[in-house]
Amino acid sequence: MDTIHIRGGRRLKGRIPVSGAKNAALPLMTASLLTDEPLTLTNMPRLADVRTLGRLLDVLGADMSLDEGADADVMTLHAKDIRSTTAPYEIVSKIRASFWVLGPLLARCHEAKVSLPGGCAIGARPVDLYIKGLQKMGAGIDLVDGYVHASAPGGLKGAVIRSPIVSVGATHTLMMAATLADGLTVLENAAREPEIVDVANCLVAMGAKIEGIGTSTLRIEGVERLHGATHRVISDRIEAGTYAIAAAMTGGEIVLEGAIGETFEAALSVLRAAGAEVESEQGAVRVARNGARLQATDVVTQVFPGFPTDLQAQFMALMTVAEGESEITETIFENRFMHVQELARFGADISLHGDKALVRGVEKLKGAPVMASDLRASAALIIAGLAAEGETIVNRVYHLDRGFERIEAKLSACGAEIWREKATQ
Ligand code: EPZ
């Protein structure tokens, strides 16, 4: 397996182009199943998860063409005929978003058989909200041998669905299902993450009728059919936030090209509170830190517009060298602290108390061999390695390749000493 090596201690300085958001690109790809016309997605990130989902869509009947650009790809998906309504375990167990084909398949074909999902091991991650929502829309659902069998022979019916908790995936799934249902669907307590907004905007471009986009109540009036469209994937707020934290960590200065400040304002304001300089401007965000040490700052992860759980690990890495004690509370996933023991290898002082991590800042981290446990945790280890004295080796980097495009190239261009060693077979 490949490893990433970092010789820490360099200040990052330069410009980083932010890629299209993984967590928008994946559900956007599944939206292609809703129409027999082509859906073209521009600003597509080049990621392992995109390729994995592409394989699943191919099995289901979407023909894909990819136009590789220097900075981003253009992908066209054309599901003229659905060849299969079965999403197999071999693929769905790899990435959670592939489970989300359930909504579009059921809406268009009135049946679907989808393996229970996999994805990062950060908690139990059940799918009860998806199932209850689709049942309310008239679907019959059985769980057999690890597969969700869903059917709605006469088509889905509009319904009022109030979710007890905010779920990104359930919102994507139910919103897509509702676009072709008979009548009005109201999703109450819906997620309003920027990626949901992006997908909703694409669905509208495809002919869907959706009101309340960006709020926690979505009103979707089903239509007979959707048509093709061209849509630009929103820029990745988690990638941007990760590099913003890296700039603060190394006492450098990075301009994040294409970043949309409002989509990760909660993270930017915490960085400001910790002592970083942040300027949001049209089409870019600049993050810098002068020589002064960062101050410990508390964080509680929340659904949007709160501090995102997908930046919790990276922020914890930053707090390991801040002055004072910071309390980091994870409210979204119950098992998203696996990076704690790896950060300890750098000499970080962190103790866990249920859903809270108490981080006592140390003067310096020391490079170490470490193991990535999940996607965002891998980014936290890279951030720690960038500031640590000596060499860090990050193992299991396939996690990183799932969600960060060309991370070594982007960081090297800003002066980091980081390289990948290919596995010898
Ligand atoms: C999405 O996961 C993202 N994944 C995650 O990013 C992100 O961390 C998460 O939303 C929260 O923002 C993608 O977009 C591909 P949820 P999702 O349903 O949809 C519970 C990354 O690193 N829940 O909003 O799976 C669930 O267990 C990934 O890119 C139920 O109880 O998250 C969790 O505690 C990791 N029942 C909470 O809701 C359900 O039926 C929020 O999960 C569904 C969810």
mmCIF file of N, CA and C and ligand atoms in Angstrom, residues 22-23 96-97 100 122 125-130 165-169 309-310 332-333 336 375-376, ligand 1:
data_model
loop_
_atom_site.group_PDB
_atom_site.id
_atom_site.type_symbol
_atom_site.label_atom_id
_atom_site.label_comp_id
_atom_site.label_asym_id
_atom_site.label_seq_id
_atom_site.Cartn_x
_atom_site.Cartn_y
_atom_site.Cartn_z
ATOM 1 N N LYS A 22 -16.746 16.481 -2.982
ATOM 2 C CA LYS A 22 -17.066 15.047 -3.044
ATOM 3 C C LYS A 22 -18.510 14.791 -2.624
ATOM 4 N N ASN A 23 -18.914 15.411 -1.521
ATOM 5 C CA ASN A 23 -20.228 15.081 -0.964
ATOM 6 C C ASN A 23 -21.390 15.727 -1.706
ATOM 7 N N ARG A 96 -20.643 4.924 1.320
ATOM 8 C CA ARG A 96 -22.004 5.081 1.823
ATOM 9 C C ARG A 96 -22.939 5.745 0.812
ATOM 10 N N ALA A 97 -22.394 6.712 0.068
ATOM 11 C CA ALA A 97 -23.265 7.464 -0.840
ATOM 12 C C ALA A 97 -23.863 6.571 -1.917
ATOM 13 N N TRP A 100 -27.416 5.685 -1.744
ATOM 14 C CA TRP A 100 -28.384 6.721 -2.102
ATOM 15 C C TRP A 100 -29.017 6.516 -3.479
ATOM 16 N N ILE A 122 -17.296 5.414 11.454
ATOM 17 C CA ILE A 122 -17.268 6.503 12.436
ATOM 18 C C ILE A 122 -18.473 6.444 13.366
ATOM 19 N N ARG A 125 -24.281 4.399 12.093
ATOM 20 C CA ARG A 125 -24.801 4.862 10.816
ATOM 21 C C ARG A 125 -25.968 4.010 10.281
ATOM 22 N N PRO A 126 -27.076 3.958 11.022
ATOM 23 C CA PRO A 126 -28.226 3.184 10.540
ATOM 24 C C PRO A 126 -28.915 3.864 9.348
ATOM 25 N N VAL A 127 -29.925 3.176 8.782
ATOM 26 C CA VAL A 127 -30.650 3.764 7.640
ATOM 27 C C VAL A 127 -32.159 3.813 7.919
ATOM 28 N N ASP A 128 -32.521 3.798 9.192
ATOM 29 C CA ASP A 128 -33.941 3.779 9.562
ATOM 30 C C ASP A 128 -34.710 4.988 9.017
ATOM 31 N N LEU A 129 -34.067 6.139 8.960
ATOM 32 C CA LEU A 129 -34.783 7.337 8.506
ATOM 33 C C LEU A 129 -35.114 7.268 7.018
ATOM 34 N N TYR A 130 -34.221 6.665 6.252
ATOM 35 C CA TYR A 130 -34.486 6.490 4.816
ATOM 36 C C TYR A 130 -35.717 5.583 4.659
ATOM 37 N N ILE A 165 -34.167 13.487 13.490
ATOM 38 C CA ILE A 165 -32.839 14.106 13.486
ATOM 39 C C ILE A 165 -32.500 14.521 12.047
ATOM 40 N N VAL A 166 -31.545 15.423 11.953
ATOM 41 C CA VAL A 166 -31.170 15.906 10.617
ATOM 42 C C VAL A 166 -30.211 14.892 9.988
ATOM 43 N N SER A 167 -30.579 14.374 8.832
ATOM 44 C CA SER A 167 -29.699 13.434 8.134
ATOM 45 C C SER A 167 -29.467 13.905 6.704
ATOM 46 N N VAL A 168 -28.202 14.030 6.368
ATOM 47 C CA VAL A 168 -27.828 14.454 5.015
ATOM 48 C C VAL A 168 -28.273 13.408 3.992
ATOM 49 N N GLY A 169 -27.896 12.153 4.240
ATOM 50 C CA GLY A 169 -28.190 11.099 3.262
ATOM 51 C C GLY A 169 -29.680 10.857 3.098
ATOM 52 N N THR A 309 -18.760 18.190 11.356
ATOM 53 C CA THR A 309 -18.062 17.008 11.883
ATOM 54 C C THR A 309 -16.900 16.603 10.965
ATOM 55 N N ASP A 310 -17.022 16.899 9.673
ATOM 56 C CA ASP A 310 -15.971 16.494 8.731
ATOM 57 C C ASP A 310 -14.689 17.331 8.873
ATOM 58 N N ILE A 332 -22.321 14.499 16.192
ATOM 59 C CA ILE A 332 -22.980 13.881 15.021
ATOM 60 C C ILE A 332 -22.741 12.365 14.973
ATOM 61 N N PHE A 333 -21.490 11.955 15.153
ATOM 62 C CA PHE A 333 -21.171 10.523 15.095
ATOM 63 C C PHE A 333 -20.586 10.077 16.433
ATOM 64 N N ARG A 336 -16.202 9.000 16.352
ATOM 65 C CA ARG A 336 -15.358 9.733 15.404
ATOM 66 C C ARG A 336 -14.144 10.329 16.106
ATOM 67 N N LEU A 375 -11.319 8.783 6.350
ATOM 68 C CA LEU A 375 -10.964 9.841 5.405
ATOM 69 C C LEU A 375 -10.492 11.142 6.075
ATOM 70 N N ARG A 376 -11.323 11.716 6.926
ATOM 71 C CA ARG A 376 -10.956 13.025 7.497
ATOM 72 C C ARG A 376 -9.855 12.873 8.543
HETATM 73 C C1 EPZ B 1 -22.982 12.628 5.224
HETATM 74 O O1 EPZ B 1 -23.059 11.327 5.759
HETATM 75 C C2 EPZ B 1 -21.591 12.796 4.687
HETATM 76 N N1 EPZ B 1 -21.340 11.823 3.649
HETATM 77 C C3 EPZ B 1 -20.580 12.646 5.810
HETATM 78 O O2 EPZ B 1 -19.286 12.863 5.301
HETATM 79 C C4 EPZ B 1 -20.872 13.700 6.883
HETATM 80 O O3 EPZ B 1 -19.999 13.500 7.975
HETATM 81 C C5 EPZ B 1 -22.313 13.558 7.349
HETATM 82 O O4 EPZ B 1 -23.222 13.622 6.222
HETATM 83 C C6 EPZ B 1 -22.725 14.639 8.338
HETATM 84 O O5 EPZ B 1 -22.531 15.907 7.768
HETATM 85 C C7 EPZ B 1 -21.583 12.123 2.385
HETATM 86 O O6 EPZ B 1 -22.109 13.195 2.063
HETATM 87 C C8 EPZ B 1 -21.226 11.120 1.356
HETATM 88 P P1 EPZ B 1 -26.102 11.694 8.243
HETATM 89 P P2 EPZ B 1 -24.462 10.683 6.143
HETATM 90 O O7 EPZ B 1 -27.164 10.787 7.745
HETATM 91 O O8 EPZ B 1 -25.486 11.155 5.203
HETATM 92 C C9 EPZ B 1 -27.693 9.309 12.053
HETATM 93 C C10 EPZ B 1 -17.041 12.359 4.857
HETATM 94 O O9 EPZ B 1 -16.015 12.268 5.571
HETATM 95 N N2 EPZ B 1 -28.659 8.600 11.180
HETATM 96 O O10 EPZ B 1 -26.343 13.166 8.167
HETATM 97 O O11 EPZ B 1 -24.238 9.248 6.310
HETATM 98 C C11 EPZ B 1 -26.250 8.917 11.767
HETATM 99 O O12 EPZ B 1 -25.903 7.695 12.375
HETATM 100 C C12 EPZ B 1 -18.352 11.761 5.301
HETATM 101 O O13 EPZ B 1 -17.043 12.879 3.730
HETATM 102 C C13 EPZ B 1 -29.607 7.773 11.751
HETATM 103 O O14 EPZ B 1 -29.653 7.602 12.977
HETATM 104 O O15 EPZ B 1 -24.708 11.355 7.574
HETATM 105 C C14 EPZ B 1 -25.508 10.104 12.327
HETATM 106 O O16 EPZ B 1 -25.339 9.945 13.706
HETATM 107 C C15 EPZ B 1 -18.229 10.996 6.580
HETATM 108 N N3 EPZ B 1 -30.496 7.117 10.930
HETATM 109 C C16 EPZ B 1 -26.460 11.271 12.042
HETATM 110 O O17 EPZ B 1 -27.729 10.676 11.768
HETATM 111 C C17 EPZ B 1 -30.479 7.294 9.588
HETATM 112 O O18 EPZ B 1 -31.307 6.669 8.895
HETATM 113 C C18 EPZ B 1 -26.088 12.144 10.838
HETATM 114 O O19 EPZ B 1 -25.790 11.287 9.741
HETATM 115 C C19 EPZ B 1 -29.527 8.161 9.015
HETATM 116 C C20 EPZ B 1 -28.629 8.806 9.842
#
